[in-house]
PDB file of C-alpha atoms in Angstrom:
ATOM      1  CA  MET A1152      15.768 -36.749  -0.563  1.00  0.00           C
ATOM      2  CA  SER A1153      17.142 -35.037  -3.424  1.00  0.00           C
ATOM      3  CA  VAL A1154      17.310 -31.554  -4.840  1.00  0.00           C
ATOM      4  CA  THR A1155      15.306 -32.020  -7.006  1.00  0.00           C
ATOM      5  CA  ASP A1156      12.459 -33.772  -5.065  1.00  0.00           C
ATOM      6  CA  LEU A1157      12.826 -30.962  -2.782  1.00  0.00           C
ATOM      7  CA  THR A1158      12.574 -28.273  -5.986  1.00  0.00           C
ATOM      8  CA  THR A1159       9.211 -29.807  -6.816  1.00  0.00           C
ATOM      9  CA  GLN A1160       7.562 -30.247  -3.320  1.00  0.00           C
ATOM     10  CA  ALA A1161       8.496 -26.705  -3.197  1.00  0.00           C
ATOM     11  CA  GLY A1162       6.714 -25.524  -6.698  1.00  0.00           C
ATOM     12  CA  TRP A1163       3.719 -27.682  -5.619  1.00  0.00           C
ATOM     13  CA  MET A1164       3.282 -25.779  -1.912  1.00  0.00           C
ATOM     14  CA  VAL A1165       3.328 -22.984  -4.071  1.00  0.00           C
ATOM     15  CA  GLY A1166       0.510 -23.603  -7.227  1.00  0.00           C
ATOM     16  CA  LEU A1167      -1.433 -24.849  -3.577  1.00  0.00           C
ATOM     17  CA  ALA A1168      -0.876 -21.351  -1.920  1.00  0.00           C
ATOM     18  CA  ILE A1169      -1.822 -19.651  -5.145  1.00  0.00           C
ATOM     19  CA  VAL A1170      -5.020 -21.589  -5.574  1.00  0.00           C
ATOM     20  CA  ALA A1171      -5.766 -21.222  -1.714  1.00  0.00           C
ATOM     21  CA  LEU A1172      -5.067 -17.463  -2.550  1.00  0.00           C
ATOM     22  CA  LEU A1173      -7.170 -17.303  -5.292  1.00  0.00           C
ATOM     23  CA  GLY A1174     -10.150 -19.396  -3.508  1.00  0.00           C
ATOM     24  CA  THR A1175     -10.426 -17.170  -0.462  1.00  0.00           C
ATOM     25  CA  GLY A1176     -10.220 -14.240  -2.627  1.00  0.00           C
ATOM     26  CA  TRP A1177     -13.152 -15.469  -4.990  1.00  0.00           C
ATOM     27  CA  ARG A1178     -16.097 -14.624  -2.901  1.00  0.00           C
ATOM     28  CA  LYS A1179     -17.837 -11.242  -2.573  1.00  0.00           C
ATOM     29  CA  THR A1180     -16.404  -9.619   1.034  1.00  0.00           C
ATOM     30  CA  ALA A1181     -19.132  -9.480   3.241  1.00  0.00           C
ATOM     31  CA  ARG A1182     -20.326  -5.482   3.857  1.00  0.00           C
ATOM     32  CA  ALA A1183     -21.584  -3.828   6.926  1.00  0.00           C
ATOM     33  CA  THR A1184     -24.632  -1.694   6.284  1.00  0.00           C
ATOM     34  CA  ALA A1185     -25.826   0.954   8.449  1.00  0.00           C
ATOM     35  CA  ARG A1186     -29.007  -0.039  10.851  1.00  0.00           C
ATOM     36  CA  THR A1187     -31.580   2.781  10.062  1.00  0.00           C
ATOM     37  CA  PRO A1188     -33.939   3.496  13.299  1.00  0.00           C
ATOM     38  CA  ARG A1189     -37.743   3.049  11.982  1.00  0.00           C
ATOM     39  CA  LYS A1190     -38.470   6.353  13.641  1.00  0.00           C
ATOM     40  CA  ALA A1191     -35.844   9.108  14.505  1.00  0.00           C
ATOM     41  CA  PRO A1192     -36.072  10.502  17.863  1.00  0.00           C
ATOM     42  CA  VAL A1193     -36.890  14.059  17.710  1.00  0.00           C
ATOM     43  CA  LEU A1194     -34.790  15.841  19.475  1.00  0.00           C
ATOM     44  CA  ARG A1195     -34.896  19.630  20.239  1.00  0.00           C
ATOM     45  CA  ARG A1196     -31.945  21.893  21.086  1.00  0.00           C
ATOM     46  CA  ASN A1197     -31.179  25.458  20.997  1.00  0.00           C
ATOM     47  CA  TRP A1198     -28.883  26.332  18.177  1.00  0.00           C
ATOM     48  CA  VAL A1199     -26.615  29.006  18.463  1.00  0.00           C
ATOM     49  CA  PRO A1200     -25.250  30.800  15.611  1.00  0.00           C
ATOM     50  CA  ILE A1201     -21.581  30.495  14.438  1.00  0.00           C
ATOM     51  CA  GLY A1202     -19.789  33.300  13.251  1.00  0.00           C
ATOM     52  CA  ILE A1203     -17.753  32.933  10.070  1.00  0.00           C
ATOM     53  CA  ALA A1204     -15.079  35.271   8.754  1.00  0.00           C
ATOM     54  CA  GLU A1205     -14.796  35.912   5.580  1.00  0.00           C
ATOM     55  CA  THR A1206     -11.315  36.492   4.015  1.00  0.00           C
ATOM     56  CA  THR A1207      -9.882  36.836   0.333  1.00  0.00           C
ATOM     57  CA  VAL A1208      -7.652  34.197  -0.896  1.00  0.00           C
ATOM     58  CA  PRO A1209      -5.018  35.100  -3.603  1.00  0.00           C
ATOM     59  CA  LEU A1210      -5.541  32.993  -6.787  1.00  0.00           C
ATOM     60  CA  TYR A1211      -3.785  30.014  -7.579  1.00  0.00           C
ATOM     61  CA  ARG A1212      -0.113  30.486  -9.841  1.00  0.00           C
ATOM     62  CA  ARG A1213       1.496  27.645 -11.508  1.00  0.00           C
ATOM     63  CA  PRO A1214       4.902  27.356 -10.130  1.00  0.00           C
ATOM     64  CA  ASN A1215       7.305  28.727 -12.767  1.00  0.00           C
ATOM     65  CA  VAL A1216       9.316  26.335 -14.970  1.00  0.00           C
ATOM     66  CA  ILE A1217      12.573  26.232 -12.948  1.00  0.00           C
ATOM     67  CA  ARG A1218      10.881  25.097 -10.093  1.00  0.00           C
ATOM     68  CA  ARG A1219       8.888  22.482 -11.937  1.00  0.00           C
ATOM     69  CA  VAL A1220      12.363  21.297 -13.528  1.00  0.00           C
ATOM     70  CA  TRP A1221      13.717  21.238 -10.102  1.00  0.00           C
ATOM     71  CA  ALA A1222      10.496  18.916  -8.940  1.00  0.00           C
ATOM     72  CA  VAL A1223      11.149  16.339 -11.795  1.00  0.00           C
ATOM     73  CA  VAL A1224      15.200  16.225 -10.974  1.00  0.00           C
ATOM     74  CA  ALA A1225      14.843  15.716  -7.187  1.00  0.00           C
ATOM     75  CA  SER A1226      12.175  13.027  -7.460  1.00  0.00           C
ATOM     76  CA  SER A1227      14.207  10.839 -10.423  1.00  0.00           C
ATOM     77  CA  ALA A1228      17.100  11.392  -8.077  1.00  0.00           C
ATOM     78  CA  ILE A1229      15.387  10.030  -4.910  1.00  0.00           C
ATOM     79  CA  ALA A1230      14.085   6.992  -7.507  1.00  0.00           C
ATOM     80  CA  VAL A1231      17.339   6.192  -8.853  1.00  0.00           C
ATOM     81  CA  VAL A1232      19.052   6.290  -5.018  1.00  0.00           C
ATOM     82  CA  MET A1233      16.025   4.320  -3.657  1.00  0.00           C
ATOM     83  CA  GLY A1234      16.124   1.850  -6.413  1.00  0.00           C
ATOM     84  CA  ALA A1235      19.910   1.419  -5.963  1.00  0.00           C
ATOM     85  CA  VAL A1236      19.293   0.774  -2.051  1.00  0.00           C
ATOM     86  CA  LEU A1237      16.785  -1.690  -2.413  1.00  0.00           C
ATOM     87  CA  ALA A1238      18.715  -3.365  -4.983  1.00  0.00           C
ATOM     88  CA  ILE A1239      21.894  -3.933  -2.633  1.00  0.00           C
ATOM     89  CA  VAL A1240      19.541  -5.017  -0.233  1.00  0.00           C
ATOM     90  CA  THR A1241      17.744  -7.583  -2.464  1.00  0.00           C
ATOM     91  CA  ALA A1242      21.308  -8.813  -3.578  1.00  0.00           C
ATOM     92  CA  PHE A1243      22.775  -9.046  -0.148  1.00  0.00           C
ATOM     93  CA  ALA A1244      19.408 -10.946   1.110  1.00  0.00           C
ATOM     94  CA  LEU A1245      19.733 -13.368  -1.998  1.00  0.00           C
ATOM     95  CA  ALA A1246      23.437 -13.811  -1.507  1.00  0.00           C
ATOM     96  CA  TYR A1247      22.797 -14.640   1.992  1.00  0.00           C
ATOM     97  CA  ALA A1248      19.897 -17.051   1.331  1.00  0.00           C
ATOM     98  CA  VAL A1249      22.056 -19.023  -1.633  1.00  0.00           C
ATOM     99  CA  ILE A1250      25.238 -19.455   0.426  1.00  0.00           C
ATOM    100  CA  THR A1251      23.109 -20.513   3.764  1.00  0.00           C
ATOM    101  CA  LEU A1252      21.512 -23.079   1.534  1.00  0.00           C
ATOM    102  CA  THR A1253      24.229 -24.236  -0.446  1.00  0.00           C
ATOM    103  CA  ASP A1254      26.097 -24.795   3.178  1.00  0.00           C
ATOM    104  CA  LEU A1255      23.111 -26.835   4.331  1.00  0.00           C
ATOM    105  CA  LEU A1256      23.185 -29.123   1.084  1.00  0.00           C
ATOM    106  CA  LYS A1257      27.126 -29.832   1.618  1.00  0.00           C
ATOM    107  CA  GLN A1258      26.342 -30.982   5.069  1.00  0.00           C
TER     108      GLN A1258
END
């Protein structure tokens, strides 16, 4: 079996898998409906009032400009670091896969 045949077969499998996924997601999903009783039972209970404590709450104040700028800078830094880590992990995984597959072809 040549590399071209293997690539062609893999392409067909990917295409058929996509068609299968589209086919399974095409129909409407079943939704459970709650069954309502024909006549609701009448329950009599002795209701005890619950005490409520009302307290005043300070009004909302927007954070100052420095805090908002710091939030943007911190979230951007976290996004850059996470992107770099994800890129490194992906690169190592792809490099490992390529090395493994090329070693298998040499056998």
